[in-house]
């Protein structure tokens, strides 16, 4: 992907509820402290987001890019990007769950995410670790991004280790079995 510096990864799609505008605004503030840092988007519709970070937009450019939109990537490529990133971010305003966070916890990357109820349930139920922010406040997003970038290697490794260990307690087989048992129980009570 020719990413020549440290980067933040945002696996997403180009839908309004994914809150990309606030990520861009927050990243512009982060760039004031970390001038060589890049923001990498991947997922459907992200391939057009290539250029230079501005206060409220992207200057589409082939030169001096600090924002890279890769578009759709394979699962293997996504896992590589997660592993190499400084952290994985999800600023969604609403979603049923943090899919990119689940991937990052399993692969081994710090997670920075919205404090929406569905995402907070991951922390409580799965016992994974993340830095959380108010998705409607790009100042808070930038503050938490900077906080995560400043974490010591030991703290980041603790987050990763705890999250990987605890998420490994869950698999699709567990989920299917739990649904199956719930359905059996509900049918029994009819």
One Martini backbone bead per residue (centre of mass of N, CA, C, O) as a GRO file, in nm:
protein
  190
    1UNK     BB    1   0.049   0.067  -0.002
    2UNK     BB    2   0.268   0.285   0.057
    3UNK     BB    3   0.328   0.323   0.371
    4UNK     BB    4   0.574   0.564   0.512
    5UNK     BB    5   0.422   0.557   0.799
    6UNK     BB    6   0.255   0.617   1.048
    7UNK     BB    7  -0.082   0.481   1.142
    8UNK     BB    8  -0.427   0.511   1.112
    9UNK     BB    9  -0.714   0.297   1.133
   10UNK     BB   10  -1.024   0.300   0.912
   11UNK     BB   11  -1.266   0.080   0.902
   12UNK     BB   12  -1.514   0.141   0.643
   13UNK     BB   13  -1.780   0.340   0.524
   14UNK     BB   14  -1.969   0.587   0.318
   15UNK     BB   15  -2.150   0.668   0.577
   16UNK     BB   16  -2.288   0.891   0.792
   17UNK     BB   17  -2.277   0.708   1.065
   18UNK     BB   18  -1.947   0.691   1.054
   19UNK     BB   19  -1.820   0.984   1.102
   20UNK     BB   20  -1.587   1.102   0.914
   21UNK     BB   21  -1.580   1.404   0.961
   22UNK     BB   22  -1.478   1.388   1.262
   23UNK     BB   23  -1.218   1.242   1.198
   24UNK     BB   24  -1.095   1.461   1.018
   25UNK     BB   25  -1.100   1.689   1.227
   26UNK     BB   26  -0.927   1.541   1.437
   27UNK     BB   27  -0.677   1.481   1.263
   28UNK     BB   28  -0.591   1.771   1.217
   29UNK     BB   29  -0.514   1.810   1.518
   30UNK     BB   30  -0.309   1.578   1.542
   31UNK     BB   31  -0.105   1.687   1.321
   32UNK     BB   32   0.022   1.909   1.505
   33UNK     BB   33   0.193   1.672   1.663
   34UNK     BB   34   0.179   1.452   1.402
   35UNK     BB   35   0.302   1.515   1.095
   36UNK     BB   36   0.363   1.202   0.982
   37UNK     BB   37   0.091   1.109   1.007
   38UNK     BB   38  -0.163   0.874   0.912
   39UNK     BB   39  -0.477   0.817   0.738
   40UNK     BB   40  -0.653   0.503   0.704
   41UNK     BB   41  -0.874   0.386   0.467
   42UNK     BB   42  -1.119   0.115   0.456
   43UNK     BB   43  -1.353   0.035   0.215
   44UNK     BB   44  -1.637   0.109   0.095
   45UNK     BB   45  -1.580   0.425  -0.070
   46UNK     BB   46  -1.262   0.511   0.017
   47UNK     BB   47  -1.084   0.565  -0.252
   48UNK     BB   48  -1.133   0.894  -0.266
   49UNK     BB   49  -0.959   0.935   0.011
   50UNK     BB   50  -0.713   1.146  -0.115
   51UNK     BB   51  -0.486   1.349   0.085
   52UNK     BB   52  -0.515   1.653   0.252
   53UNK     BB   53  -0.543   1.786   0.554
   54UNK     BB   54  -0.816   1.974   0.674
   55UNK     BB   55  -1.026   2.118   0.892
   56UNK     BB   56  -1.306   2.024   0.685
   57UNK     BB   57  -1.118   1.842   0.486
   58UNK     BB   58  -1.007   1.733   0.163
   59UNK     BB   59  -0.727   1.755  -0.041
   60UNK     BB   60  -0.714   1.649  -0.338
   61UNK     BB   61  -0.421   1.432  -0.384
   62UNK     BB   62  -0.104   1.293  -0.495
   63UNK     BB   63   0.032   1.484  -0.303
   64UNK     BB   64   0.080   1.512   0.022
   65UNK     BB   65  -0.030   1.260   0.173
   66UNK     BB   66  -0.233   1.183   0.489
   67UNK     BB   67  -0.468   1.052   0.322
   68UNK     BB   68  -0.592   0.712   0.280
   69UNK     BB   69  -0.776   0.538   0.023
   70UNK     BB   70  -0.826   0.184  -0.042
   71UNK     BB   71  -1.074   0.050  -0.008
   72UNK     BB   72  -1.109  -0.255  -0.078
   73UNK     BB   73  -1.008  -0.533   0.124
   74UNK     BB   74  -0.877  -0.796   0.233
   75UNK     BB   75  -0.849  -0.986   0.507
   76UNK     BB   76  -0.542  -1.003   0.502
   77UNK     BB   77  -0.493  -0.697   0.469
   78UNK     BB   78  -0.644  -0.605   0.718
   79UNK     BB   79  -0.472  -0.754   0.927
   80UNK     BB   80  -0.213  -0.608   0.853
   81UNK     BB   81  -0.309  -0.317   0.910
   82UNK     BB   82  -0.381  -0.357   1.203
   83UNK     BB   83  -0.098  -0.449   1.303
   84UNK     BB   84   0.055  -0.174   1.188
   85UNK     BB   85  -0.101   0.006   1.350
   86UNK     BB   86  -0.153   0.216   1.612
   87UNK     BB   87  -0.470   0.212   1.549
   88UNK     BB   88  -0.819   0.150   1.576
   89UNK     BB   89  -1.102   0.325   1.434
   90UNK     BB   90  -1.445   0.410   1.566
   91UNK     BB   91  -1.704   0.677   1.500
   92UNK     BB   92  -1.974   0.581   1.536
   93UNK     BB   93  -2.311   0.668   1.608
   94UNK     BB   94  -2.440   0.393   1.481
   95UNK     BB   95  -2.456   0.046   1.590
   96UNK     BB   96  -2.459  -0.295   1.672
   97UNK     BB   97  -2.137  -0.297   1.627
   98UNK     BB   98  -1.773  -0.342   1.645
   99UNK     BB   99  -1.619  -0.477   1.388
  100UNK     BB  100  -1.331  -0.349   1.387
  101UNK     BB  101  -1.277  -0.414   1.684
  102UNK     BB  102  -1.297  -0.718   1.670
  103UNK     BB  103  -1.061  -0.747   1.478
  104UNK     BB  104  -0.845  -0.599   1.651
  105UNK     BB  105  -0.860  -0.776   1.903
  106UNK     BB  106  -0.779  -1.041   1.755
  107UNK     BB  107  -0.511  -0.940   1.615
  108UNK     BB  108  -0.367  -0.672   1.763
  109UNK     BB  109  -0.506  -0.375   1.858
  110UNK     BB  110  -0.575  -0.086   1.934
  111UNK     BB  111  -0.877   0.081   2.054
  112UNK     BB  112  -1.083   0.343   1.911
  113UNK     BB  113  -1.408   0.463   2.038
  114UNK     BB  114  -1.717   0.494   2.069
  115UNK     BB  115  -1.967   0.556   2.341
  116UNK     BB  116  -2.173   0.370   2.250
  117UNK     BB  117  -2.366   0.124   2.371
  118UNK     BB  118  -2.281  -0.113   2.180
  119UNK     BB  119  -1.973  -0.075   2.239
  120UNK     BB  120  -1.976  -0.092   2.552
  121UNK     BB  121  -2.067  -0.388   2.564
  122UNK     BB  122  -1.798  -0.511   2.487
  123UNK     BB  123  -1.644  -0.436   2.741
  124UNK     BB  124  -1.837  -0.583   2.944
  125UNK     BB  125  -1.868  -0.870   2.804
  126UNK     BB  126  -1.570  -0.930   2.669
  127UNK     BB  127  -1.327  -0.778   2.816
  128UNK     BB  128  -1.223  -0.538   2.662
  129UNK     BB  129  -1.011  -0.283   2.524
  130UNK     BB  130  -1.058   0.086   2.526
  131UNK     BB  131  -1.081   0.396   2.380
  132UNK     BB  132  -1.307   0.659   2.451
  133UNK     BB  133  -1.568   0.862   2.281
  134UNK     BB  134  -1.731   1.138   2.157
  135UNK     BB  135  -1.864   1.142   1.835
  136UNK     BB  136  -1.970   1.463   1.852
  137UNK     BB  137  -1.653   1.529   1.944
  138UNK     BB  138  -1.362   1.617   1.792
  139UNK     BB  139  -1.192   1.692   2.040
  140UNK     BB  140  -1.220   1.421   2.184
  141UNK     BB  141  -1.107   1.248   1.964
  142UNK     BB  142  -0.826   1.382   1.951
  143UNK     BB  143  -0.751   1.335   2.247
  144UNK     BB  144  -0.768   1.016   2.228
  145UNK     BB  145  -0.562   0.983   2.008
  146UNK     BB  146  -0.324   1.110   2.157
  147UNK     BB  147  -0.331   0.932   2.404
  148UNK     BB  148  -0.270   0.667   2.245
  149UNK     BB  149   0.001   0.760   2.118
  150UNK     BB  150   0.132   0.803   2.423
  151UNK     BB  151   0.141   0.532   2.493
  152UNK     BB  152   0.294   0.289   2.611
  153UNK     BB  153   0.399  -0.013   2.519
  154UNK     BB  154   0.295  -0.157   2.771
  155UNK     BB  155   0.000  -0.054   2.758
  156UNK     BB  156  -0.066  -0.158   2.478
  157UNK     BB  157   0.001  -0.457   2.537
  158UNK     BB  158  -0.215  -0.491   2.755
  159UNK     BB  159  -0.459  -0.437   2.581
  160UNK     BB  160  -0.404  -0.658   2.375
  161UNK     BB  161  -0.383  -0.905   2.560
  162UNK     BB  162  -0.659  -0.887   2.698
  163UNK     BB  163  -0.832  -0.886   2.441
  164UNK     BB  164  -0.734  -1.150   2.312
  165UNK     BB  165  -0.796  -1.338   2.547
  166UNK     BB  166  -1.109  -1.267   2.570
  167UNK     BB  167  -1.203  -1.306   2.268
  168UNK     BB  168  -1.123  -1.616   2.257
  169UNK     BB  169  -1.402  -1.698   2.409
  170UNK     BB  170  -1.509  -1.620   2.117
  171UNK     BB  171  -1.730  -1.751   1.866
  172UNK     BB  172  -1.940  -1.849   1.626
  173UNK     BB  173  -2.008  -2.109   1.774
  174UNK     BB  174  -2.104  -1.977   2.035
  175UNK     BB  175  -2.327  -1.806   1.914
  176UNK     BB  176  -2.494  -2.033   1.788
  177UNK     BB  177  -2.539  -2.196   2.048
  178UNK     BB  178  -2.685  -1.972   2.204
  179UNK     BB  179  -2.919  -1.940   2.006
  180UNK     BB  180  -3.017  -2.228   2.014
  181UNK     BB  181  -3.075  -2.238   2.321
  182UNK     BB  182  -3.278  -2.005   2.322
  183UNK     BB  183  -3.484  -2.127   2.127
  184UNK     BB  184  -3.541  -2.380   2.290
  185UNK     BB  185  -3.641  -2.229   2.544
  186UNK     BB  186  -3.873  -2.071   2.406
  187UNK     BB  187  -4.027  -2.323   2.300
  188UNK     BB  188  -4.071  -2.454   2.580
  189UNK     BB  189  -4.246  -2.187   2.687
  190UNK     BB  190  -4.510  -2.204   2.486
   0.00000   0.00000   0.00000
